[in-house]
PDB file of C-alpha atoms and ligand atoms in Angstrom:
ATOM      1  CA  MET A   1      27.897   6.809 -13.334  1.00  0.00           C
ATOM      2  CA  THR A   2      26.756   5.964  -9.816  1.00  0.00           C
ATOM      3  CA  GLY A   3      23.065   5.400  -9.301  1.00  0.00           C
ATOM      4  CA  LEU A   4      20.634   6.443  -6.595  1.00  0.00           C
ATOM      5  CA  ARG A   5      21.629   4.579  -3.430  1.00  0.00           C
ATOM      6  CA  VAL A   6      18.805   2.549  -1.903  1.00  0.00           C
ATOM      7  CA  ALA A   7      18.597   0.486   1.295  1.00  0.00           C
ATOM      8  CA  VAL A   8      15.948  -2.190   1.859  1.00  0.00           C
ATOM      9  CA  MET A   9      14.521  -2.896   5.315  1.00  0.00           C
ATOM     10  CA  GLY A  10      12.956  -6.342   5.655  1.00  0.00           C
ATOM     11  CA  ALA A  11      15.383  -7.495   2.941  1.00  0.00           C
ATOM     12  CA  ALA A  12      15.118 -11.175   3.914  1.00  0.00           C
ATOM     13  CA  GLY A  13      11.320 -11.168   3.693  1.00  0.00           C
ATOM     14  CA  ARG A  14       9.233 -12.091   0.641  1.00  0.00           C
ATOM     15  CA  MET A  15       8.720  -8.534  -0.650  1.00  0.00           C
ATOM     16  CA  GLY A  16      12.104  -7.272   0.549  1.00  0.00           C
ATOM     17  CA  ALA A  17      14.000 -10.022  -1.297  1.00  0.00           C
ATOM     18  CA  GLU A  18      12.086  -9.341  -4.528  1.00  0.00           C
ATOM     19  CA  THR A  19      12.815  -5.610  -4.130  1.00  0.00           C
ATOM     20  CA  CYS A  20      16.567  -6.258  -3.717  1.00  0.00           C
ATOM     21  CA  LEU A  21      16.571  -8.262  -6.990  1.00  0.00           C
ATOM     22  CA  ALA A  22      14.670  -5.494  -8.815  1.00  0.00           C
ATOM     23  CA  ILE A  23      17.049  -2.774  -7.543  1.00  0.00           C
ATOM     24  CA  ASP A  24      20.060  -4.887  -8.518  1.00  0.00           C
ATOM     25  CA  ALA A  25      18.665  -5.223 -12.037  1.00  0.00           C
ATOM     26  CA  ALA A  26      17.947  -1.478 -12.436  1.00  0.00           C
ATOM     27  CA  PRO A  27      20.882   0.342 -14.076  1.00  0.00           C
ATOM     28  CA  ASP A  28      20.096   3.689 -12.407  1.00  0.00           C
ATOM     29  CA  LEU A  29      19.816   2.296  -8.830  1.00  0.00           C
ATOM     30  CA  GLU A  30      22.369   0.862  -6.410  1.00  0.00           C
ATOM     31  CA  LEU A  31      21.547  -1.516  -3.577  1.00  0.00           C
ATOM     32  CA  ALA A  32      23.432   0.206  -0.734  1.00  0.00           C
ATOM     33  CA  ALA A  33      22.298  -1.968   2.201  1.00  0.00           C
ATOM     34  CA  THR A  34      20.056  -4.927   3.012  1.00  0.00           C
ATOM     35  CA  ILE A  35      18.681  -4.692   6.536  1.00  0.00           C
ATOM     36  CA  GLY A  36      16.981  -7.381   8.611  1.00  0.00           C
ATOM     37  CA  SER A  37      15.234  -7.362  11.999  1.00  0.00           C
ATOM     38  CA  ASP A  38      18.617  -7.145  13.773  1.00  0.00           C
ATOM     39  CA  GLY A  39      19.502  -3.918  11.897  1.00  0.00           C
ATOM     40  CA  SER A  40      18.197  -0.355  11.846  1.00  0.00           C
ATOM     41  CA  PRO A  41      18.019   2.731   9.598  1.00  0.00           C
ATOM     42  CA  THR A  42      21.413   3.758  11.044  1.00  0.00           C
ATOM     43  CA  ASP A  43      22.926   0.960   8.893  1.00  0.00           C
ATOM     44  CA  ALA A  44      21.302   2.496   5.810  1.00  0.00           C
ATOM     45  CA  LYS A  45      22.770   5.898   6.653  1.00  0.00           C
ATOM     46  CA  ALA A  46      26.215   4.383   7.253  1.00  0.00           C
ATOM     47  CA  ALA A  47      26.023   2.751   3.787  1.00  0.00           C
ATOM     48  CA  GLY A  48      25.283   6.121   2.159  1.00  0.00           C
ATOM     49  CA  ALA A  49      21.653   5.341   1.260  1.00  0.00           C
ATOM     50  CA  GLU A  50      19.504   8.216   0.031  1.00  0.00           C
ATOM     51  CA  VAL A  51      16.249   6.229  -0.073  1.00  0.00           C
ATOM     52  CA  VAL A  52      15.084   3.512   2.341  1.00  0.00           C
ATOM     53  CA  VAL A  53      12.439   1.016   1.206  1.00  0.00           C
ATOM     54  CA  ASP A  54      10.409  -0.592   4.006  1.00  0.00           C
ATOM     55  CA  PHE A  55       8.746  -3.999   3.706  1.00  0.00           C
ATOM     56  CA  THR A  56       8.754  -4.992   7.381  1.00  0.00           C
ATOM     57  CA  ARG A  57       5.842  -5.246   9.803  1.00  0.00           C
ATOM     58  CA  PRO A  58       3.016  -2.893  10.783  1.00  0.00           C
ATOM     59  CA  ASP A  59       4.206  -2.788  14.428  1.00  0.00           C
ATOM     60  CA  VAL A  60       7.729  -1.539  13.590  1.00  0.00           C
ATOM     61  CA  VAL A  61       7.236   0.549  10.454  1.00  0.00           C
ATOM     62  CA  LEU A  62       6.309   3.872  12.116  1.00  0.00           C
ATOM     63  CA  ASP A  63       9.456   3.829  14.201  1.00  0.00           C
ATOM     64  CA  ASN A  64      11.484   2.976  11.076  1.00  0.00           C
ATOM     65  CA  ILE A  65      10.008   5.976   9.207  1.00  0.00           C
ATOM     66  CA  ARG A  66      10.746   8.247  12.183  1.00  0.00           C
ATOM     67  CA  GLN A  67      14.408   7.159  12.200  1.00  0.00           C
ATOM     68  CA  VAL A  68      14.795   7.272   8.397  1.00  0.00           C
ATOM     69  CA  LEU A  69      13.526  10.870   8.268  1.00  0.00           C
ATOM     70  CA  SER A  70      15.534  12.018  11.274  1.00  0.00           C
ATOM     71  CA  LEU A  71      18.663  10.624   9.560  1.00  0.00           C
ATOM     72  CA  GLY A  72      17.878  12.691   6.428  1.00  0.00           C
ATOM     73  CA  MET A  73      16.816   9.907   4.025  1.00  0.00           C
ATOM     74  CA  HIS A  74      13.707   9.582   1.833  1.00  0.00           C
ATOM     75  CA  SER A  75      11.256   6.800   2.611  1.00  0.00           C
ATOM     76  CA  VAL A  76       9.305   4.395   0.374  1.00  0.00           C
ATOM     77  CA  VAL A  77       6.922   2.241   2.388  1.00  0.00           C
ATOM     78  CA  GLY A  78       5.025  -0.862   1.312  1.00  0.00           C
ATOM     79  CA  THR A  79       4.412  -2.253   4.798  1.00  0.00           C
ATOM     80  CA  SER A  80       0.684  -2.355   5.472  1.00  0.00           C
ATOM     81  CA  GLY A  81      -1.359  -1.050   8.386  1.00  0.00           C
ATOM     82  CA  PHE A  82      -1.773   2.639   7.475  1.00  0.00           C
ATOM     83  CA  ASP A  83      -5.196   4.046   8.289  1.00  0.00           C
ATOM     84  CA  ASP A  84      -5.943   7.781   8.388  1.00  0.00           C
ATOM     85  CA  GLU A  85      -4.712   8.069  11.984  1.00  0.00           C
ATOM     86  CA  ARG A  86      -1.327   6.479  11.234  1.00  0.00           C
ATOM     87  CA  LEU A  87      -0.965   8.549   8.051  1.00  0.00           C
ATOM     88  CA  ALA A  88      -1.500  11.669  10.186  1.00  0.00           C
ATOM     89  CA  GLN A  89       1.386  10.524  12.412  1.00  0.00           C
ATOM     90  CA  VAL A  90       3.607  10.162   9.317  1.00  0.00           C
ATOM     91  CA  ARG A  91       2.560  13.642   8.151  1.00  0.00           C
ATOM     92  CA  ASP A  92       3.714  14.996  11.542  1.00  0.00           C
ATOM     93  CA  LEU A  93       7.068  13.208  11.223  1.00  0.00           C
ATOM     94  CA  GLN A  94       7.543  14.410   7.638  1.00  0.00           C
ATOM     95  CA  GLY A  95       6.646  17.968   8.700  1.00  0.00           C
ATOM     96  CA  LYS A  96       9.789  17.993  10.834  1.00  0.00           C
ATOM     97  CA  ALA A  97      11.873  17.188   7.721  1.00  0.00           C
ATOM     98  CA  PRO A  98      10.008  19.149   5.018  1.00  0.00           C
ATOM     99  CA  GLN A  99      12.702  18.665   2.364  1.00  0.00           C
ATOM    100  CA  LEU A 100      12.275  14.864   2.463  1.00  0.00           C
ATOM    101  CA  GLY A 101       9.793  12.665   0.615  1.00  0.00           C
ATOM    102  CA  VAL A 102       7.711   9.762   1.869  1.00  0.00           C
ATOM    103  CA  VAL A 103       5.714   7.497  -0.452  1.00  0.00           C
ATOM    104  CA  ILE A 104       3.380   5.032   1.269  1.00  0.00           C
ATOM    105  CA  ALA A 105       1.552   2.661  -1.046  1.00  0.00           C
ATOM    106  CA  PRO A 106      -0.826   0.020   0.253  1.00  0.00           C
ATOM    107  CA  ASN A 107      -0.334  -1.689  -3.112  1.00  0.00           C
ATOM    108  CA  PHE A 108       2.436  -1.098  -5.640  1.00  0.00           C
ATOM    109  CA  ALA A 109       0.776  -3.114  -8.426  1.00  0.00           C
ATOM    110  CA  LEU A 110      -0.288  -0.947 -11.325  1.00  0.00           C
ATOM    111  CA  GLY A 111      -3.577  -2.838 -11.694  1.00  0.00           C
ATOM    112  CA  ALA A 112      -4.408  -2.312  -8.031  1.00  0.00           C
ATOM    113  CA  ALA A 113      -3.831   1.438  -8.360  1.00  0.00           C
ATOM    114  CA  LEU A 114      -6.184   1.451 -11.352  1.00  0.00           C
ATOM    115  CA  LEU A 115      -8.755  -0.638  -9.410  1.00  0.00           C
ATOM    116  CA  MET A 116      -8.768   2.079  -6.744  1.00  0.00           C
ATOM    117  CA  ARG A 117      -9.045   4.839  -9.350  1.00  0.00           C
ATOM    118  CA  PHE A 118     -11.967   3.119 -11.142  1.00  0.00           C
ATOM    119  CA  SER A 119     -13.654   2.329  -7.794  1.00  0.00           C
ATOM    120  CA  ARG A 120     -13.492   5.987  -6.766  1.00  0.00           C
ATOM    121  CA  GLU A 121     -15.138   6.870 -10.057  1.00  0.00           C
ATOM    122  CA  ALA A 122     -17.910   4.241  -9.746  1.00  0.00           C
ATOM    123  CA  ALA A 123     -18.559   4.845  -6.027  1.00  0.00           C
ATOM    124  CA  ALA A 124     -20.996   7.736  -6.328  1.00  0.00           C
ATOM    125  CA  HIS A 125     -23.131   6.066  -8.999  1.00  0.00           C
ATOM    126  CA  PHE A 126     -24.257   2.861  -7.215  1.00  0.00           C
ATOM    127  CA  GLU A 127     -26.569   2.255  -4.261  1.00  0.00           C
ATOM    128  CA  SER A 128     -24.475  -0.515  -2.658  1.00  0.00           C
ATOM    129  CA  VAL A 129     -20.794  -1.319  -2.400  1.00  0.00           C
ATOM    130  CA  GLU A 130     -18.880  -4.100  -0.646  1.00  0.00           C
ATOM    131  CA  ILE A 131     -15.258  -5.283  -0.883  1.00  0.00           C
ATOM    132  CA  VAL A 132     -13.930  -8.842  -0.821  1.00  0.00           C
ATOM    133  CA  GLU A 133     -10.175  -9.239  -0.405  1.00  0.00           C
ATOM    134  CA  LEU A 134      -8.567 -12.672  -0.744  1.00  0.00           C
ATOM    135  CA  HIS A 135      -5.009 -13.562   0.345  1.00  0.00           C
ATOM    136  CA  HIS A 136      -2.637 -16.428   1.199  1.00  0.00           C
ATOM    137  CA  PRO A 137      -3.073 -17.626   4.822  1.00  0.00           C
ATOM    138  CA  ASP A 138       0.400 -16.404   5.945  1.00  0.00           C
ATOM    139  CA  LYS A 139      -0.780 -12.796   5.870  1.00  0.00           C
ATOM    140  CA  VAL A 140      -0.853 -11.436   9.453  1.00  0.00           C
ATOM    141  CA  ASP A 141      -3.232  -8.485   9.067  1.00  0.00           C
ATOM    142  CA  ALA A 142      -6.875  -8.332   8.018  1.00  0.00           C
ATOM    143  CA  PRO A 143      -8.371  -6.582   6.186  1.00  0.00           C
ATOM    144  CA  SER A 144      -5.506  -5.929   3.764  1.00  0.00           C
ATOM    145  CA  GLY A 145      -4.011  -2.431   3.544  1.00  0.00           C
ATOM    146  CA  THR A 146      -5.258  -2.178  -0.036  1.00  0.00           C
ATOM    147  CA  ALA A 147      -8.822  -3.008   0.987  1.00  0.00           C
ATOM    148  CA  VAL A 148      -8.733  -0.461   3.830  1.00  0.00           C
ATOM    149  CA  HIS A 149      -7.422   2.214   1.464  1.00  0.00           C
ATOM    150  CA  THR A 150     -10.013   1.300  -1.200  1.00  0.00           C
ATOM    151  CA  ALA A 151     -12.833   1.463   1.382  1.00  0.00           C
ATOM    152  CA  GLU A 152     -11.678   4.865   2.659  1.00  0.00           C
ATOM    153  CA  GLU A 153     -11.451   6.278  -0.864  1.00  0.00           C
ATOM    154  CA  ILE A 154     -14.894   4.900  -1.753  1.00  0.00           C
ATOM    155  CA  ALA A 155     -16.410   6.354   1.441  1.00  0.00           C
ATOM    156  CA  LYS A 156     -14.970   9.789   0.557  1.00  0.00           C
ATOM    157  CA  ALA A 157     -16.350   9.581  -2.988  1.00  0.00           C
ATOM    158  CA  ARG A 158     -19.801   8.640  -1.604  1.00  0.00           C
ATOM    159  CA  ASP A 159     -19.703  11.419   1.001  1.00  0.00           C
ATOM    160  CA  GLY A 160     -20.208   8.772   3.678  1.00  0.00           C
ATOM    161  CA  ARG A 161     -23.476   7.449   2.098  1.00  0.00           C
ATOM    162  CA  ALA A 162     -24.102   3.972   3.582  1.00  0.00           C
ATOM    163  CA  SER A 163     -25.160   0.913   1.580  1.00  0.00           C
ATOM    164  CA  PRO A 164     -28.656  -0.418   2.336  1.00  0.00           C
ATOM    165  CA  ASP A 165     -28.594  -3.367   4.781  1.00  0.00           C
ATOM    166  CA  ALA A 166     -31.593  -4.815   6.625  1.00  0.00           C
ATOM    167  CA  THR A 167     -29.523  -7.186   8.812  1.00  0.00           C
ATOM    168  CA  VAL A 168     -30.755  -7.206  12.418  1.00  0.00           C
ATOM    169  CA  ARG A 169     -29.427 -10.604  13.571  1.00  0.00           C
ATOM    170  CA  GLU A 170     -25.862 -11.555  12.753  1.00  0.00           C
ATOM    171  CA  GLN A 171     -23.238 -14.183  13.607  1.00  0.00           C
ATOM    172  CA  PRO A 172     -20.211 -12.058  14.589  1.00  0.00           C
ATOM    173  CA  GLY A 173     -18.195 -11.254  11.462  1.00  0.00           C
ATOM    174  CA  ALA A 174     -20.807 -12.444   8.969  1.00  0.00           C
ATOM    175  CA  ARG A 175     -21.137  -8.969   7.453  1.00  0.00           C
ATOM    176  CA  GLY A 176     -17.373  -8.390   7.453  1.00  0.00           C
ATOM    177  CA  ALA A 177     -15.491  -5.454   8.951  1.00  0.00           C
ATOM    178  CA  SER A 178     -16.920  -1.968   8.562  1.00  0.00           C
ATOM    179  CA  VAL A 179     -14.108   0.243   7.203  1.00  0.00           C
ATOM    180  CA  ALA A 180     -15.230   3.861   6.877  1.00  0.00           C
ATOM    181  CA  GLY A 181     -18.757   2.400   6.699  1.00  0.00           C
ATOM    182  CA  VAL A 182     -17.928   0.022   3.813  1.00  0.00           C
ATOM    183  CA  ALA A 183     -18.222  -3.757   4.476  1.00  0.00           C
ATOM    184  CA  VAL A 184     -14.896  -5.522   3.829  1.00  0.00           C
ATOM    185  CA  HIS A 185     -14.727  -9.347   3.787  1.00  0.00           C
ATOM    186  CA  SER A 186     -11.346 -11.081   4.186  1.00  0.00           C
ATOM    187  CA  VAL A 187     -10.692 -14.574   2.801  1.00  0.00           C
ATOM    188  CA  ARG A 188      -7.483 -16.451   3.770  1.00  0.00           C
ATOM    189  CA  LEU A 189      -6.912 -19.504   1.591  1.00  0.00           C
ATOM    190  CA  ARG A 190      -3.850 -21.600   0.712  1.00  0.00           C
ATOM    191  CA  GLY A 191      -3.080 -21.179  -2.978  1.00  0.00           C
ATOM    192  CA  LEU A 192      -4.112 -17.531  -3.199  1.00  0.00           C
ATOM    193  CA  VAL A 193      -1.592 -14.665  -3.559  1.00  0.00           C
ATOM    194  CA  ALA A 194      -3.319 -11.232  -3.333  1.00  0.00           C
ATOM    195  CA  HIS A 195      -6.722 -10.488  -4.859  1.00  0.00           C
ATOM    196  CA  GLU A 196      -9.427  -7.865  -4.434  1.00  0.00           C
ATOM    197  CA  GLU A 197     -12.962  -7.443  -5.702  1.00  0.00           C
ATOM    198  CA  VAL A 198     -15.082  -4.344  -5.375  1.00  0.00           C
ATOM    199  CA  LEU A 199     -18.761  -5.054  -5.944  1.00  0.00           C
ATOM    200  CA  PHE A 200     -21.116  -2.216  -6.826  1.00  0.00           C
ATOM    201  CA  GLY A 201     -24.873  -2.765  -7.019  1.00  0.00           C
ATOM    202  CA  SER A 202     -27.953  -0.828  -8.015  1.00  0.00           C
ATOM    203  CA  PRO A 203     -31.413  -2.103  -8.985  1.00  0.00           C
ATOM    204  CA  GLY A 204     -30.948  -4.428 -11.979  1.00  0.00           C
ATOM    205  CA  GLU A 205     -27.160  -4.201 -12.337  1.00  0.00           C
ATOM    206  CA  ILE A 206     -23.905  -5.240 -10.696  1.00  0.00           C
ATOM    207  CA  LEU A 207     -20.458  -3.904 -11.528  1.00  0.00           C
ATOM    208  CA  THR A 208     -17.497  -5.963 -10.274  1.00  0.00           C
ATOM    209  CA  ILE A 209     -13.972  -4.561 -10.451  1.00  0.00           C
ATOM    210  CA  ARG A 210     -11.382  -7.253  -9.715  1.00  0.00           C
ATOM    211  CA  HIS A 211      -7.605  -7.291  -9.520  1.00  0.00           C
ATOM    212  CA  ASP A 212      -5.391 -10.371  -9.122  1.00  0.00           C
ATOM    213  CA  SER A 213      -1.717 -10.193  -8.165  1.00  0.00           C
ATOM    214  CA  LEU A 214      -0.399 -13.574  -9.288  1.00  0.00           C
ATOM    215  CA  ASP A 215       3.273 -13.028  -8.486  1.00  0.00           C
ATOM    216  CA  ARG A 216       5.270 -10.588  -6.344  1.00  0.00           C
ATOM    217  CA  SER A 217       7.000  -9.334  -9.492  1.00  0.00           C
ATOM    218  CA  ALA A 218       3.738  -7.413 -10.143  1.00  0.00           C
ATOM    219  CA  PHE A 219       4.702  -4.956  -7.397  1.00  0.00           C
ATOM    220  CA  MET A 220       8.198  -4.150  -8.657  1.00  0.00           C
ATOM    221  CA  PRO A 221       7.516  -1.556 -11.409  1.00  0.00           C
ATOM    222  CA  GLY A 222       5.569   0.457  -8.811  1.00  0.00           C
ATOM    223  CA  VAL A 223       8.287   0.090  -6.158  1.00  0.00           C
ATOM    224  CA  LEU A 224      11.012   1.250  -8.607  1.00  0.00           C
ATOM    225  CA  LEU A 225       8.806   4.143  -9.767  1.00  0.00           C
ATOM    226  CA  ALA A 226       8.319   5.248  -6.134  1.00  0.00           C
ATOM    227  CA  ILE A 227      12.083   5.048  -5.426  1.00  0.00           C
ATOM    228  CA  ARG A 228      12.859   7.252  -8.442  1.00  0.00           C
ATOM    229  CA  GLU A 229      10.058   9.734  -7.708  1.00  0.00           C
ATOM    230  CA  VAL A 230      10.371  10.094  -3.929  1.00  0.00           C
ATOM    231  CA  VAL A 231      13.612  12.102  -4.186  1.00  0.00           C
ATOM    232  CA  THR A 232      11.841  14.757  -6.279  1.00  0.00           C
ATOM    233  CA  ARG A 233       8.648  15.133  -4.242  1.00  0.00           C
ATOM    234  CA  PRO A 234       8.953  16.404  -0.690  1.00  0.00           C
ATOM    235  CA  GLY A 235       5.959  15.622   1.523  1.00  0.00           C
ATOM    236  CA  LEU A 236       3.777  12.555   1.922  1.00  0.00           C
ATOM    237  CA  THR A 237       2.388  10.796  -1.164  1.00  0.00           C
ATOM    238  CA  VAL A 238      -0.140   8.022  -0.536  1.00  0.00           C
ATOM    239  CA  GLY A 239      -0.517   5.381  -3.260  1.00  0.00           C
ATOM    240  CA  ILE A 240       1.155   5.301  -6.671  1.00  0.00           C
ATOM    241  CA  ASP A 241      -1.796   6.726  -8.615  1.00  0.00           C
ATOM    242  CA  GLU A 242      -0.350  10.253  -8.542  1.00  0.00           C
ATOM    243  CA  LEU A 243       3.064   8.942  -9.655  1.00  0.00           C
ATOM    244  CA  LEU A 244       1.454   7.065 -12.571  1.00  0.00           C
ATOM    245  CA  GLN A 245      -0.532  10.134 -13.646  1.00  0.00           C
ATOM    246  CA  ASN A 246       2.753  12.089 -13.673  1.00  0.00           C
ATOM    247  CA  GLN A 247       4.314   9.474 -15.967  1.00  0.00           C
ATOM    248  CA  ASN A 248       1.556   9.977 -18.516  1.00  0.00           C
ATOM    249  CA  HIS A 249       2.548  13.597 -19.088  1.00  0.00           C
TER     250      HIS A 249
HETATM  251  P1  NAD B 301       7.672 -11.129   5.417  1.00  0.00           P
HETATM  252  O1  NAD B 301       7.230 -11.584   6.774  1.00  0.00           O
HETATM  253  O2  NAD B 301       8.072 -12.146   4.398  1.00  0.00           O
HETATM  254  O3  NAD B 301       8.912 -10.111   5.593  1.00  0.00           O
HETATM  255  C1  NAD B 301       9.023  -9.142   6.594  1.00  0.00           C
HETATM  256  C2  NAD B 301      10.503  -9.049   6.940  1.00  0.00           C
HETATM  257  O4  NAD B 301      10.720  -7.921   7.775  1.00  0.00           O
HETATM  258  C3  NAD B 301      11.044 -10.274   7.702  1.00  0.00           C
HETATM  259  O5  NAD B 301      12.209 -10.760   7.045  1.00  0.00           O
HETATM  260  C4  NAD B 301      11.389  -9.704   9.089  1.00  0.00           C
HETATM  261  O6  NAD B 301      12.515 -10.355   9.673  1.00  0.00           O
HETATM  262  C5  NAD B 301      11.708  -8.272   8.727  1.00  0.00           C
HETATM  263  N1  NAD B 301      11.646  -7.331   9.853  1.00  0.00           N
HETATM  264  C6  NAD B 301      10.787  -7.348  10.917  1.00  0.00           C
HETATM  265  N2  NAD B 301      11.054  -6.301  11.731  1.00  0.00           N
HETATM  266  C7  NAD B 301      12.077  -5.612  11.166  1.00  0.00           C
HETATM  267  C8  NAD B 301      12.786  -4.437  11.524  1.00  0.00           C
HETATM  268  N3  NAD B 301      12.492  -3.765  12.648  1.00  0.00           N
HETATM  269  N4  NAD B 301      13.780  -4.001  10.712  1.00  0.00           N
HETATM  270  C9  NAD B 301      14.093  -4.673   9.589  1.00  0.00           C
HETATM  271  N5  NAD B 301      13.463  -5.801   9.179  1.00  0.00           N
HETATM  272  C10 NAD B 301      12.451  -6.258   9.969  1.00  0.00           C
HETATM  273  O7  NAD B 301       6.485 -10.217   4.869  1.00  0.00           O
HETATM  274  P2  NAD B 301       6.207  -9.770   3.344  1.00  0.00           P
HETATM  275  O8  NAD B 301       5.250 -10.717   2.708  1.00  0.00           O
HETATM  276  O9  NAD B 301       7.491  -9.459   2.684  1.00  0.00           O
HETATM  277  O10 NAD B 301       5.381  -8.410   3.598  1.00  0.00           O
HETATM  278  C11 NAD B 301       5.961  -7.317   4.287  1.00  0.00           C
HETATM  279  C12 NAD B 301       4.922  -6.201   4.402  1.00  0.00           C
HETATM  280  O11 NAD B 301       4.601  -5.715   3.087  1.00  0.00           O
HETATM  281  C13 NAD B 301       3.587  -6.629   5.011  1.00  0.00           C
HETATM  282  O12 NAD B 301       3.093  -5.594   5.818  1.00  0.00           O
HETATM  283  C14 NAD B 301       2.704  -6.859   3.800  1.00  0.00           C
HETATM  284  O13 NAD B 301       1.331  -6.706   4.098  1.00  0.00           O
HETATM  285  C15 NAD B 301       3.185  -5.754   2.896  1.00  0.00           C
HETATM  286  N6  NAD B 301       2.938  -5.923   1.456  1.00  0.00           N
HETATM  287  C16 NAD B 301       2.780  -4.778   0.770  1.00  0.00           C
HETATM  288  C17 NAD B 301       2.631  -4.818  -0.611  1.00  0.00           C
HETATM  289  C18 NAD B 301       2.479  -3.515  -1.367  1.00  0.00           C
HETATM  290  O14 NAD B 301       2.372  -3.529  -2.610  1.00  0.00           O
HETATM  291  N7  NAD B 301       2.479  -2.372  -0.677  1.00  0.00           N
HETATM  292  C19 NAD B 301       2.623  -6.042  -1.294  1.00  0.00           C
HETATM  293  C20 NAD B 301       2.808  -7.220  -0.548  1.00  0.00           C
HETATM  294  C21 NAD B 301       2.982  -7.147   0.842  1.00  0.00           C
END
């Protein structure tokens, strides 16, 4: 039996290399092509890929998605940098190929998806909320895609309600970045991998929801789930929460 044929863009990178190993080890998937910065989605098509996984860079990923869809392949994207505006651009691209699926997940770790789900649930019940994300210092973007997505989801759940803050004088950056009105603080420290804390506060109580990715293998069950699911769900799916909920049924 031949498996679902998958190409990996950014295959020589940290996440891409781990993804290639995971696909190789999955009996129902076939690694059709490994593509680096000198290649393009055309190579994936030529190798007969049905799904293209993207772990490249925020500045090239939109163009990759455009090419992948125009060549008739499904797209699974882990590359960060997707705010609402960029997601709208992907929706436009996908609209031109309505039979194809795109899954974009700011974080493929199961625990991170649950952190976002629990944060959405807690968001309406507390007066204050702030996010601290902590990563290795080789990460090129700040805040992390996961933190941006978490902040946007929290803001929606709070209907835009701001946290109280009496600050009138501030060293630039001291209060973090404001993402959808939620303060997000980014730490870059040698020794860290990928970590996120969401702090909720009300008079007399603090709730902290924390997730630690200790190894890139944490992302692989989510990446494989997205590869298997994307071929059956046309349209744009953001995050793996919906895919996990499906699995429970
Ligand atoms: P990395 O720098 O190790 O790898 C990126 C690779 O992409 C490099 O090998 C580079 O040569 C290659 N590349 C650049 N442009 C390309 C192009 N046009 N076509 C093909 N390949 C190209 O980075 P990384 O740590 O593997 O992370 C990659 C991305 O994934 C980042 O945006 C990171 O934030 C994100 N990330 C997402 C998750 C998640 O769960 N969604 C987890 C970790 C990292």
